């Protein structure tokens, strides 16, 4: 059941990426090109997404618990460590090079561009490396 | 040049937000794509693999379903510079997981929760992305 609900939500999210133009790296790179061919469209994507999520989360969280499961899995950390600075800094460089962040890259997979087929395996490798490195760090701390 | 599309971008963004809200409503999870995708890889910490797998299948299938229905432009321009795209993929994959989130987890869900960590993360990845594009297009390429 959860598989099919998530499938539907993934379709909605992916359709949103396509409709908004965020699935097109050319549009993303033009948004990031403030001093060149600047296209401010993606500010409207962020604005629309945050507006709905800001209001929607408040309505949903007021219910006390989700439909399945007993609690909301909310991030609880509010400390500022080196990872919350270094991670996004690295991510932003890659985003600026290719015009893909993880969601749009996944929606691009079925469209079959050569660049996408180079990007996705590298992204998965990078994700796995970060997870294993993080697991190793936390294992050393608790040991 | 790409065309300025404020209305389509606003509507698309609201669809993304609605998906994030409904995922929280259904099973109480953050719609962060780097978190969802990276947890499809071992080690597995919880029993949510099938949920995450369904979400990713939906993401991949979305443009294909839209092509099948027709009437919506799914065209995109992806660089065919293979070394560049491999480097970009490694940086995006590593950085987003190392920083616990990407454009969706920090940029959409985190800002909506008014999370300090997400405001910092979003500010930093926007800044390094702006600088990277500036260097690539106007310093190296210019």
PDB file of C-alpha atoms in Angstrom:
ATOM      1  CA  UNK A   1       0.000   0.000   0.000  1.00  0.00           C
ATOM      2  CA  UNK A   2       2.736   2.459   1.015  1.00  0.00           C
ATOM      3  CA  UNK A   3       4.568   1.557  -2.168  1.00  0.00           C
ATOM      4  CA  UNK A   4       1.629   2.747  -4.291  1.00  0.00           C
ATOM      5  CA  UNK A   5       1.003   5.895  -2.246  1.00  0.00           C
ATOM      6  CA  UNK A   6       4.690   6.773  -2.597  1.00  0.00           C
ATOM      7  CA  UNK A   7       4.583   5.954  -6.293  1.00  0.00           C
ATOM      8  CA  UNK A   8       1.737   8.457  -6.705  1.00  0.00           C
ATOM      9  CA  UNK A   9       3.556  11.094  -4.623  1.00  0.00           C
ATOM     10  CA  UNK A  10       6.749  10.538  -6.624  1.00  0.00           C
ATOM     11  CA  UNK A  11       4.743  11.015  -9.826  1.00  0.00           C
ATOM     12  CA  UNK A  12       3.261  14.257  -8.450  1.00  0.00           C
ATOM     13  CA  UNK A  13       6.698  15.503  -7.347  1.00  0.00           C
ATOM     14  CA  UNK A  14       8.264  14.559 -10.701  1.00  0.00           C
ATOM     15  CA  UNK A  15       5.429  16.134 -12.674  1.00  0.00           C
ATOM     16  CA  UNK A  16       5.958  19.292 -10.602  1.00  0.00           C
ATOM     17  CA  UNK A  17       9.640  19.309 -11.544  1.00  0.00           C
ATOM     18  CA  UNK A  18       8.770  18.987 -15.243  1.00  0.00           C
ATOM     19  CA  UNK A  19       5.918  21.564 -15.238  1.00  0.00           C
ATOM     20  CA  UNK A  20       8.065  24.052 -13.305  1.00  0.00           C
ATOM     21  CA  UNK A  21      10.993  23.707 -15.716  1.00  0.00           C
ATOM     22  CA  UNK A  22      13.331  22.604 -12.941  1.00  0.00           C
ATOM     23  CA  UNK A  23      13.938  19.273 -14.707  1.00  0.00           C
ATOM     24  CA  UNK A  24      15.750  21.160 -17.492  1.00  0.00           C
ATOM     25  CA  UNK A  25      19.418  21.809 -16.589  1.00  0.00           C
ATOM     26  CA  UNK A  26      19.539  24.698 -19.095  1.00  0.00           C
ATOM     27  CA  UNK A  27      16.856  26.521 -17.102  1.00  0.00           C
ATOM     28  CA  UNK A  28      18.585  25.794 -13.792  1.00  0.00           C
ATOM     29  CA  UNK A  29      21.947  27.050 -15.095  1.00  0.00           C
ATOM     30  CA  UNK A  30      20.316  30.220 -16.441  1.00  0.00           C
ATOM     31  CA  UNK A  31      18.732  30.802 -13.025  1.00  0.00           C
ATOM     32  CA  UNK A  32      22.212  30.497 -11.520  1.00  0.00           C
ATOM     33  CA  UNK A  33      23.727  32.827 -14.149  1.00  0.00           C
ATOM     34  CA  UNK A  34      22.938  36.130 -12.411  1.00  0.00           C
ATOM     35  CA  UNK A  35      25.309  38.120 -14.608  1.00  0.00           C
ATOM     36  CA  UNK A  36      24.480  36.446 -17.920  1.00  0.00           C
ATOM     37  CA  UNK A  37      21.331  34.851 -19.345  1.00  0.00           C
ATOM     38  CA  UNK A  38      19.492  35.117 -15.986  1.00  0.00           C
ATOM     39  CA  UNK A  39      16.088  33.375 -15.910  1.00  0.00           C
ATOM     40  CA  UNK A  40      14.352  34.040 -12.553  1.00  0.00           C
ATOM     41  CA  UNK A  41      11.717  31.282 -13.061  1.00  0.00           C
ATOM     42  CA  UNK A  42      13.153  28.948 -10.449  1.00  0.00           C
ATOM     43  CA  UNK A  43      12.571  31.494  -7.697  1.00  0.00           C
ATOM     44  CA  UNK A  44       8.868  30.916  -8.416  1.00  0.00           C
ATOM     45  CA  UNK A  45       9.363  27.131  -8.080  1.00  0.00           C
ATOM     46  CA  UNK A  46      10.934  27.588  -4.666  1.00  0.00           C
ATOM     47  CA  UNK A  47       8.309  30.165  -3.702  1.00  0.00           C
ATOM     48  CA  UNK A  48       5.374  27.956  -4.714  1.00  0.00           C
ATOM     49  CA  UNK A  49       6.832  24.854  -3.069  1.00  0.00           C
ATOM     50  CA  UNK A  50       7.699  26.586   0.206  1.00  0.00           C
ATOM     51  CA  UNK A  51       4.325  28.383   0.364  1.00  0.00           C
ATOM     52  CA  UNK A  52       2.345  25.121   0.065  1.00  0.00           C
ATOM     53  CA  UNK A  53       4.696  23.168   2.347  1.00  0.00           C
ATOM     54  CA  UNK A  54       4.818  25.914   5.017  1.00  0.00           C
ATOM     55  CA  UNK A  55       1.021  25.974   5.321  1.00  0.00           C
ATOM     56  CA  UNK A  56       0.495  22.246   4.658  1.00  0.00           C
ATOM     57  CA  UNK A  57       3.019  21.072   7.271  1.00  0.00           C
ATOM     58  CA  UNK A  58       1.262  23.150   9.938  1.00  0.00           C
ATOM     59  CA  UNK A  59      -2.115  21.582   9.117  1.00  0.00           C
ATOM     60  CA  UNK A  60      -0.663  18.050   8.977  1.00  0.00           C
ATOM     61  CA  UNK A  61       1.482  18.333  12.123  1.00  0.00           C
ATOM     62  CA  UNK A  62      -1.529  19.631  14.086  1.00  0.00           C
ATOM     63  CA  UNK A  63      -3.083  16.162  13.662  1.00  0.00           C
ATOM     64  CA  UNK A  64      -0.465  14.704  16.004  1.00  0.00           C
ATOM     65  CA  UNK A  65       0.430  11.627  13.957  1.00  0.00           C
ATOM     66  CA  UNK A  66       0.641  10.476  10.333  1.00  0.00           C
ATOM     67  CA  UNK A  67      -1.787   8.000   8.729  1.00  0.00           C
ATOM     68  CA  UNK A  68       0.626   5.093   8.987  1.00  0.00           C
ATOM     69  CA  UNK A  69       3.201   4.847  11.755  1.00  0.00           C
ATOM     70  CA  UNK A  70       2.942   6.453  15.165  1.00  0.00           C
ATOM     71  CA  UNK A  71       4.994   9.610  14.800  1.00  0.00           C
ATOM     72  CA  UNK A  72       6.389  12.230  12.445  1.00  0.00           C
ATOM     73  CA  UNK A  73      10.036  11.569  11.577  1.00  0.00           C
ATOM     74  CA  UNK A  74      11.220  15.147  11.953  1.00  0.00           C
ATOM     75  CA  UNK A  75      14.883  16.134  11.914  1.00  0.00           C
ATOM     76  CA  UNK A  76      15.644  17.242  15.474  1.00  0.00           C
ATOM     77  CA  UNK A  77      19.179  18.592  15.166  1.00  0.00           C
ATOM     78  CA  UNK A  78      19.861  22.299  15.374  1.00  0.00           C
ATOM     79  CA  UNK A  79      23.632  22.286  15.947  1.00  0.00           C
ATOM     80  CA  UNK A  80      25.926  23.786  13.348  1.00  0.00           C
ATOM     81  CA  UNK A  81      28.729  21.337  12.526  1.00  0.00           C
ATOM     82  CA  UNK A  82      31.255  21.243   9.685  1.00  0.00           C
ATOM     83  CA  UNK A  83      29.076  18.851   7.642  1.00  0.00           C
ATOM     84  CA  UNK A  84      26.172  21.314   7.351  1.00  0.00           C
ATOM     85  CA  UNK A  85      28.622  23.796   5.799  1.00  0.00           C
ATOM     86  CA  UNK A  86      30.906  21.510   3.753  1.00  0.00           C
ATOM     87  CA  UNK A  87      28.144  19.272   2.352  1.00  0.00           C
ATOM     88  CA  UNK A  88      26.036  22.037   0.797  1.00  0.00           C
ATOM     89  CA  UNK A  89      29.193  23.822  -0.434  1.00  0.00           C
ATOM     90  CA  UNK A  90      30.240  20.672  -2.341  1.00  0.00           C
ATOM     91  CA  UNK A  91      26.681  20.011  -3.525  1.00  0.00           C
ATOM     92  CA  UNK A  92      26.327  23.562  -4.862  1.00  0.00           C
ATOM     93  CA  UNK A  93      29.503  23.268  -6.956  1.00  0.00           C
ATOM     94  CA  UNK A  94      28.195  20.069  -8.579  1.00  0.00           C
ATOM     95  CA  UNK A  95      24.763  21.674  -9.100  1.00  0.00           C
ATOM     96  CA  UNK A  96      26.409  24.634 -10.817  1.00  0.00           C
ATOM     97  CA  UNK A  97      28.520  22.383 -13.055  1.00  0.00           C
ATOM     98  CA  UNK A  98      25.781  20.086 -14.330  1.00  0.00           C
ATOM     99  CA  UNK A  99      22.514  21.910 -13.634  1.00  0.00           C
ATOM    100  CA  UNK A 100      21.151  18.778 -11.941  1.00  0.00           C
ATOM    101  CA  UNK A 101      20.206  18.309  -8.305  1.00  0.00           C
ATOM    102  CA  UNK A 102      19.071  14.802  -7.243  1.00  0.00           C
ATOM    103  CA  UNK A 103      15.318  15.072  -8.015  1.00  0.00           C
ATOM    104  CA  UNK A 104      15.582  16.505 -11.530  1.00  0.00           C
ATOM    105  CA  UNK A 105      18.414  14.068 -12.334  1.00  0.00           C
ATOM    106  CA  UNK A 106      16.128  11.134 -11.496  1.00  0.00           C
ATOM    107  CA  UNK A 107      13.245  12.519 -13.585  1.00  0.00           C
ATOM    108  CA  UNK A 108      15.708  12.902 -16.484  1.00  0.00           C
ATOM    109  CA  UNK A 109      16.746   9.244 -16.377  1.00  0.00           C
ATOM    110  CA  UNK A 110      13.991   7.952 -18.669  1.00  0.00           C
ATOM    111  CA  UNK A 111      14.532  10.747 -21.203  1.00  0.00           C
ATOM    112  CA  UNK A 112      17.832   9.118 -22.079  1.00  0.00           C
ATOM    113  CA  UNK A 113      20.345  11.965 -22.486  1.00  0.00           C
ATOM    114  CA  UNK A 114      23.995  10.843 -22.540  1.00  0.00           C
ATOM    115  CA  UNK A 115      24.953  13.374 -19.871  1.00  0.00           C
ATOM    116  CA  UNK A 116      22.275  11.969 -17.546  1.00  0.00           C
ATOM    117  CA  UNK A 117      23.688   8.464 -17.916  1.00  0.00           C
ATOM    118  CA  UNK A 118      27.095   9.832 -16.858  1.00  0.00           C
ATOM    119  CA  UNK A 119      25.641  11.862 -13.968  1.00  0.00           C
ATOM    120  CA  UNK A 120      23.359   9.298 -12.262  1.00  0.00           C
ATOM    121  CA  UNK A 121      25.894   6.491 -11.543  1.00  0.00           C
ATOM    122  CA  UNK A 122      28.398   9.104 -10.316  1.00  0.00           C
ATOM    123  CA  UNK A 123      25.721  10.646  -8.062  1.00  0.00           C
ATOM    124  CA  UNK A 124      24.833   7.245  -6.585  1.00  0.00           C
ATOM    125  CA  UNK A 125      28.527   6.507  -5.988  1.00  0.00           C
ATOM    126  CA  UNK A 126      28.962   9.884  -4.276  1.00  0.00           C
ATOM    127  CA  UNK A 127      25.898   9.283  -2.083  1.00  0.00           C
ATOM    128  CA  UNK A 128      27.125   5.878  -1.065  1.00  0.00           C
ATOM    129  CA  UNK A 129      30.625   7.182  -0.281  1.00  0.00           C
ATOM    130  CA  UNK A 130      29.148   9.910   1.944  1.00  0.00           C
ATOM    131  CA  UNK A 131      26.916   7.433   3.763  1.00  0.00           C
ATOM    132  CA  UNK A 132      29.743   4.962   4.409  1.00  0.00           C
ATOM    133  CA  UNK A 133      32.060   7.756   5.562  1.00  0.00           C
ATOM    134  CA  UNK A 134      29.350   9.117   7.880  1.00  0.00           C
ATOM    135  CA  UNK A 135      28.626   5.633   9.282  1.00  0.00           C
ATOM    136  CA  UNK A 136      32.353   5.136   9.927  1.00  0.00           C
ATOM    137  CA  UNK A 137      32.589   8.469  11.741  1.00  0.00           C
ATOM    138  CA  UNK A 138      29.612   7.796  14.004  1.00  0.00           C
ATOM    139  CA  UNK A 139      30.859   4.241  14.738  1.00  0.00           C
ATOM    140  CA  UNK A 140      34.200   5.680  15.879  1.00  0.00           C
ATOM    141  CA  UNK A 141      32.477   8.241  18.085  1.00  0.00           C
ATOM    142  CA  UNK A 142      30.321   5.681  19.857  1.00  0.00           C
ATOM    143  CA  UNK A 143      33.106   3.071  20.154  1.00  0.00           C
TER     144      UNK A 143
ATOM    145  CA  UNK B   1      18.373  31.785 -23.243  1.00  0.00           C
ATOM    146  CA  UNK B   2      15.397  30.056 -21.644  1.00  0.00           C
ATOM    147  CA  UNK B   3      11.945  31.572 -21.507  1.00  0.00           C
ATOM    148  CA  UNK B   4      10.816  33.195 -18.231  1.00  0.00           C
ATOM    149  CA  UNK B   5       7.879  31.037 -17.045  1.00  0.00           C
ATOM    150  CA  UNK B   6       6.605  32.465 -13.742  1.00  0.00           C
ATOM    151  CA  UNK B   7       3.139  30.840 -13.838  1.00  0.00           C
ATOM    152  CA  UNK B   8       4.238  27.325 -14.883  1.00  0.00           C
ATOM    153  CA  UNK B   9       7.098  27.479 -12.398  1.00  0.00           C
ATOM    154  CA  UNK B  10       4.770  28.592  -9.582  1.00  0.00           C
ATOM    155  CA  UNK B  11       2.258  25.813 -10.378  1.00  0.00           C
ATOM    156  CA  UNK B  12       5.036  23.198 -10.673  1.00  0.00           C
ATOM    157  CA  UNK B  13       6.503  24.378  -7.375  1.00  0.00           C
ATOM    158  CA  UNK B  14       3.091  24.067  -5.690  1.00  0.00           C
ATOM    159  CA  UNK B  15       2.816  20.463  -7.004  1.00  0.00           C
ATOM    160  CA  UNK B  16       6.209  19.729  -5.431  1.00  0.00           C
ATOM    161  CA  UNK B  17       5.001  21.286  -2.163  1.00  0.00           C
ATOM    162  CA  UNK B  18       1.752  19.291  -2.248  1.00  0.00           C
ATOM    163  CA  UNK B  19       3.732  16.063  -2.696  1.00  0.00           C
ATOM    164  CA  UNK B  20       5.915  16.982   0.301  1.00  0.00           C
ATOM    165  CA  UNK B  21       2.862  17.780   2.467  1.00  0.00           C
ATOM    166  CA  UNK B  22       1.083  14.547   1.513  1.00  0.00           C
ATOM    167  CA  UNK B  23       4.192  12.459   2.265  1.00  0.00           C
ATOM    168  CA  UNK B  24       4.265  13.995   5.771  1.00  0.00           C
ATOM    169  CA  UNK B  25       0.496  13.386   6.095  1.00  0.00           C
ATOM    170  CA  UNK B  26       0.779   9.743   4.949  1.00  0.00           C
ATOM    171  CA  UNK B  27       3.848   8.439   6.744  1.00  0.00           C
ATOM    172  CA  UNK B  28       5.424  11.369   8.533  1.00  0.00           C
ATOM    173  CA  UNK B  29       8.531  11.664   6.400  1.00  0.00           C
ATOM    174  CA  UNK B  30      10.436  14.571   4.859  1.00  0.00           C
ATOM    175  CA  UNK B  31      10.348  14.664   1.036  1.00  0.00           C
ATOM    176  CA  UNK B  32      14.110  15.011   0.618  1.00  0.00           C
ATOM    177  CA  UNK B  33      15.207  13.354  -2.589  1.00  0.00           C
ATOM    178  CA  UNK B  34      18.856  12.872  -1.583  1.00  0.00           C
ATOM    179  CA  UNK B  35      17.716  11.178   1.636  1.00  0.00           C
ATOM    180  CA  UNK B  36      15.136   9.009  -0.121  1.00  0.00           C
ATOM    181  CA  UNK B  37      17.492   7.973  -2.950  1.00  0.00           C
ATOM    182  CA  UNK B  38      20.597   7.394  -0.802  1.00  0.00           C
ATOM    183  CA  UNK B  39      18.677   5.153   1.628  1.00  0.00           C
ATOM    184  CA  UNK B  40      17.898   2.776  -1.219  1.00  0.00           C
ATOM    185  CA  UNK B  41      21.558   1.795  -0.779  1.00  0.00           C
ATOM    186  CA  UNK B  42      22.724  -0.407   2.125  1.00  0.00           C
ATOM    187  CA  UNK B  43      23.059  -0.346   5.114  1.00  0.00           C
ATOM    188  CA  UNK B  44      19.306  -0.331   5.876  1.00  0.00           C
ATOM    189  CA  UNK B  45      18.196   1.248   9.132  1.00  0.00           C
ATOM    190  CA  UNK B  46      14.397   0.977   8.929  1.00  0.00           C
ATOM    191  CA  UNK B  47      11.643  -0.808   7.063  1.00  0.00           C
ATOM    192  CA  UNK B  48      10.808   1.997   4.651  1.00  0.00           C
ATOM    193  CA  UNK B  49      12.672   0.625   1.631  1.00  0.00           C
ATOM    194  CA  UNK B  50       9.528  -0.112  -0.420  1.00  0.00           C
ATOM    195  CA  UNK B  51       8.115   3.358   0.259  1.00  0.00           C
ATOM    196  CA  UNK B  52      11.330   5.021  -0.921  1.00  0.00           C
ATOM    197  CA  UNK B  53      11.562   2.703  -3.912  1.00  0.00           C
ATOM    198  CA  UNK B  54       7.990   3.638  -4.910  1.00  0.00           C
ATOM    199  CA  UNK B  55       8.750   7.369  -4.639  1.00  0.00           C
ATOM    200  CA  UNK B  56      11.862   7.089  -6.831  1.00  0.00           C
ATOM    201  CA  UNK B  57      10.013   4.976  -9.425  1.00  0.00           C
ATOM    202  CA  UNK B  58       7.350   7.703  -9.495  1.00  0.00           C
ATOM    203  CA  UNK B  59       9.992  10.409 -10.065  1.00  0.00           C
ATOM    204  CA  UNK B  60      11.558   8.486 -12.942  1.00  0.00           C
ATOM    205  CA  UNK B  61       8.171   7.611 -14.468  1.00  0.00           C
ATOM    206  CA  UNK B  62       6.685  11.136 -14.231  1.00  0.00           C
ATOM    207  CA  UNK B  63       8.009  12.620 -17.513  1.00  0.00           C
ATOM    208  CA  UNK B  64       7.364   9.334 -19.349  1.00  0.00           C
ATOM    209  CA  UNK B  65       3.745   9.352 -18.157  1.00  0.00           C
ATOM    210  CA  UNK B  66       3.456  12.992 -19.273  1.00  0.00           C
ATOM    211  CA  UNK B  67       4.805  12.119 -22.725  1.00  0.00           C
ATOM    212  CA  UNK B  68       2.269   9.268 -22.934  1.00  0.00           C
ATOM    213  CA  UNK B  69      -0.568  11.639 -22.014  1.00  0.00           C
ATOM    214  CA  UNK B  70       0.823  14.303 -24.330  1.00  0.00           C
ATOM    215  CA  UNK B  71       0.502  18.057 -24.496  1.00  0.00           C
ATOM    216  CA  UNK B  72       3.278  18.891 -22.050  1.00  0.00           C
ATOM    217  CA  UNK B  73       6.779  19.954 -23.037  1.00  0.00           C
ATOM    218  CA  UNK B  74       9.315  17.700 -21.320  1.00  0.00           C
ATOM    219  CA  UNK B  75      12.275  18.848 -23.406  1.00  0.00           C
ATOM    220  CA  UNK B  76      15.569  19.445 -21.644  1.00  0.00           C
ATOM    221  CA  UNK B  77      19.133  20.337 -22.514  1.00  0.00           C
ATOM    222  CA  UNK B  78      21.734  18.190 -20.755  1.00  0.00           C
ATOM    223  CA  UNK B  79      25.463  18.732 -21.240  1.00  0.00           C
ATOM    224  CA  UNK B  80      27.089  15.865 -23.165  1.00  0.00           C
ATOM    225  CA  UNK B  81      30.495  16.635 -21.626  1.00  0.00           C
ATOM    226  CA  UNK B  82      30.961  13.240 -19.939  1.00  0.00           C
ATOM    227  CA  UNK B  83      33.889  14.073 -17.561  1.00  0.00           C
ATOM    228  CA  UNK B  84      32.035  17.247 -16.466  1.00  0.00           C
ATOM    229  CA  UNK B  85      28.813  15.343 -15.774  1.00  0.00           C
ATOM    230  CA  UNK B  86      30.649  12.592 -13.856  1.00  0.00           C
ATOM    231  CA  UNK B  87      32.374  15.213 -11.697  1.00  0.00           C
ATOM    232  CA  UNK B  88      29.055  17.019 -11.187  1.00  0.00           C
ATOM    233  CA  UNK B  89      27.334  13.757 -10.207  1.00  0.00           C
ATOM    234  CA  UNK B  90      30.016  12.833  -7.668  1.00  0.00           C
ATOM    235  CA  UNK B  91      29.892  16.303  -6.072  1.00  0.00           C
ATOM    236  CA  UNK B  92      26.066  16.413  -5.977  1.00  0.00           C
ATOM    237  CA  UNK B  93      25.787  12.883  -4.575  1.00  0.00           C
ATOM    238  CA  UNK B  94      28.499  13.262  -1.948  1.00  0.00           C
ATOM    239  CA  UNK B  95      27.676  16.841  -0.941  1.00  0.00           C
ATOM    240  CA  UNK B  96      23.918  16.347  -0.609  1.00  0.00           C
ATOM    241  CA  UNK B  97      24.269  13.288   1.634  1.00  0.00           C
ATOM    242  CA  UNK B  98      27.200  14.762   3.618  1.00  0.00           C
ATOM    243  CA  UNK B  99      25.101  17.865   4.299  1.00  0.00           C
ATOM    244  CA  UNK B 100      21.944  15.816   5.057  1.00  0.00           C
ATOM    245  CA  UNK B 101      19.861  17.274   2.242  1.00  0.00           C
ATOM    246  CA  UNK B 102      19.563  18.918  -1.140  1.00  0.00           C
ATOM    247  CA  UNK B 103      17.236  21.385  -2.834  1.00  0.00           C
ATOM    248  CA  UNK B 104      14.143  19.489  -1.643  1.00  0.00           C
ATOM    249  CA  UNK B 105      15.094  18.394   1.887  1.00  0.00           C
ATOM    250  CA  UNK B 106      16.745  21.674   2.927  1.00  0.00           C
ATOM    251  CA  UNK B 107      15.414  24.099   0.310  1.00  0.00           C
ATOM    252  CA  UNK B 108      11.711  23.155   0.409  1.00  0.00           C
ATOM    253  CA  UNK B 109      10.990  21.069   3.521  1.00  0.00           C
ATOM    254  CA  UNK B 110      13.663  22.601   5.764  1.00  0.00           C
ATOM    255  CA  UNK B 111      12.833  26.230   5.004  1.00  0.00           C
ATOM    256  CA  UNK B 112       9.137  25.423   5.546  1.00  0.00           C
ATOM    257  CA  UNK B 113      10.002  24.048   9.001  1.00  0.00           C
ATOM    258  CA  UNK B 114      12.058  27.218   9.661  1.00  0.00           C
ATOM    259  CA  UNK B 115      15.081  24.997  10.395  1.00  0.00           C
ATOM    260  CA  UNK B 116      18.258  26.966  11.114  1.00  0.00           C
ATOM    261  CA  UNK B 117      20.422  24.190   9.624  1.00  0.00           C
ATOM    262  CA  UNK B 118      18.382  24.246   6.409  1.00  0.00           C
ATOM    263  CA  UNK B 119      18.598  28.047   6.089  1.00  0.00           C
ATOM    264  CA  UNK B 120      22.394  27.776   6.406  1.00  0.00           C
ATOM    265  CA  UNK B 121      22.575  24.824   3.975  1.00  0.00           C
ATOM    266  CA  UNK B 122      20.347  26.509   1.380  1.00  0.00           C
ATOM    267  CA  UNK B 123      22.304  29.761   1.576  1.00  0.00           C
ATOM    268  CA  UNK B 124      25.583  27.916   1.106  1.00  0.00           C
ATOM    269  CA  UNK B 125      24.572  25.686  -1.834  1.00  0.00           C
ATOM    270  CA  UNK B 126      22.934  28.631  -3.603  1.00  0.00           C
ATOM    271  CA  UNK B 127      26.106  30.675  -3.091  1.00  0.00           C
ATOM    272  CA  UNK B 128      28.554  28.033  -4.342  1.00  0.00           C
ATOM    273  CA  UNK B 129      26.268  27.243  -7.306  1.00  0.00           C
ATOM    274  CA  UNK B 130      26.093  30.952  -8.291  1.00  0.00           C
ATOM    275  CA  UNK B 131      29.889  31.255  -7.996  1.00  0.00           C
ATOM    276  CA  UNK B 132      30.472  28.022  -9.973  1.00  0.00           C
ATOM    277  CA  UNK B 133      28.255  29.150 -12.871  1.00  0.00           C
ATOM    278  CA  UNK B 134      29.905  32.580 -12.820  1.00  0.00           C
ATOM    279  CA  UNK B 135      33.381  31.031 -13.021  1.00  0.00           C
ATOM    280  CA  UNK B 136      32.431  28.495 -15.707  1.00  0.00           C
ATOM    281  CA  UNK B 137      30.540  30.952 -17.935  1.00  0.00           C
ATOM    282  CA  UNK B 138      32.273  34.292 -17.387  1.00  0.00           C
ATOM    283  CA  UNK B 139      35.809  33.578 -16.203  1.00  0.00           C
ATOM    284  CA  UNK B 140      36.880  30.242 -17.712  1.00  0.00           C
ATOM    285  CA  UNK B 141      34.479  30.282 -20.679  1.00  0.00           C
ATOM    286  CA  UNK B 142      34.427  34.082 -21.069  1.00  0.00           C
TER     287      UNK B 142
END
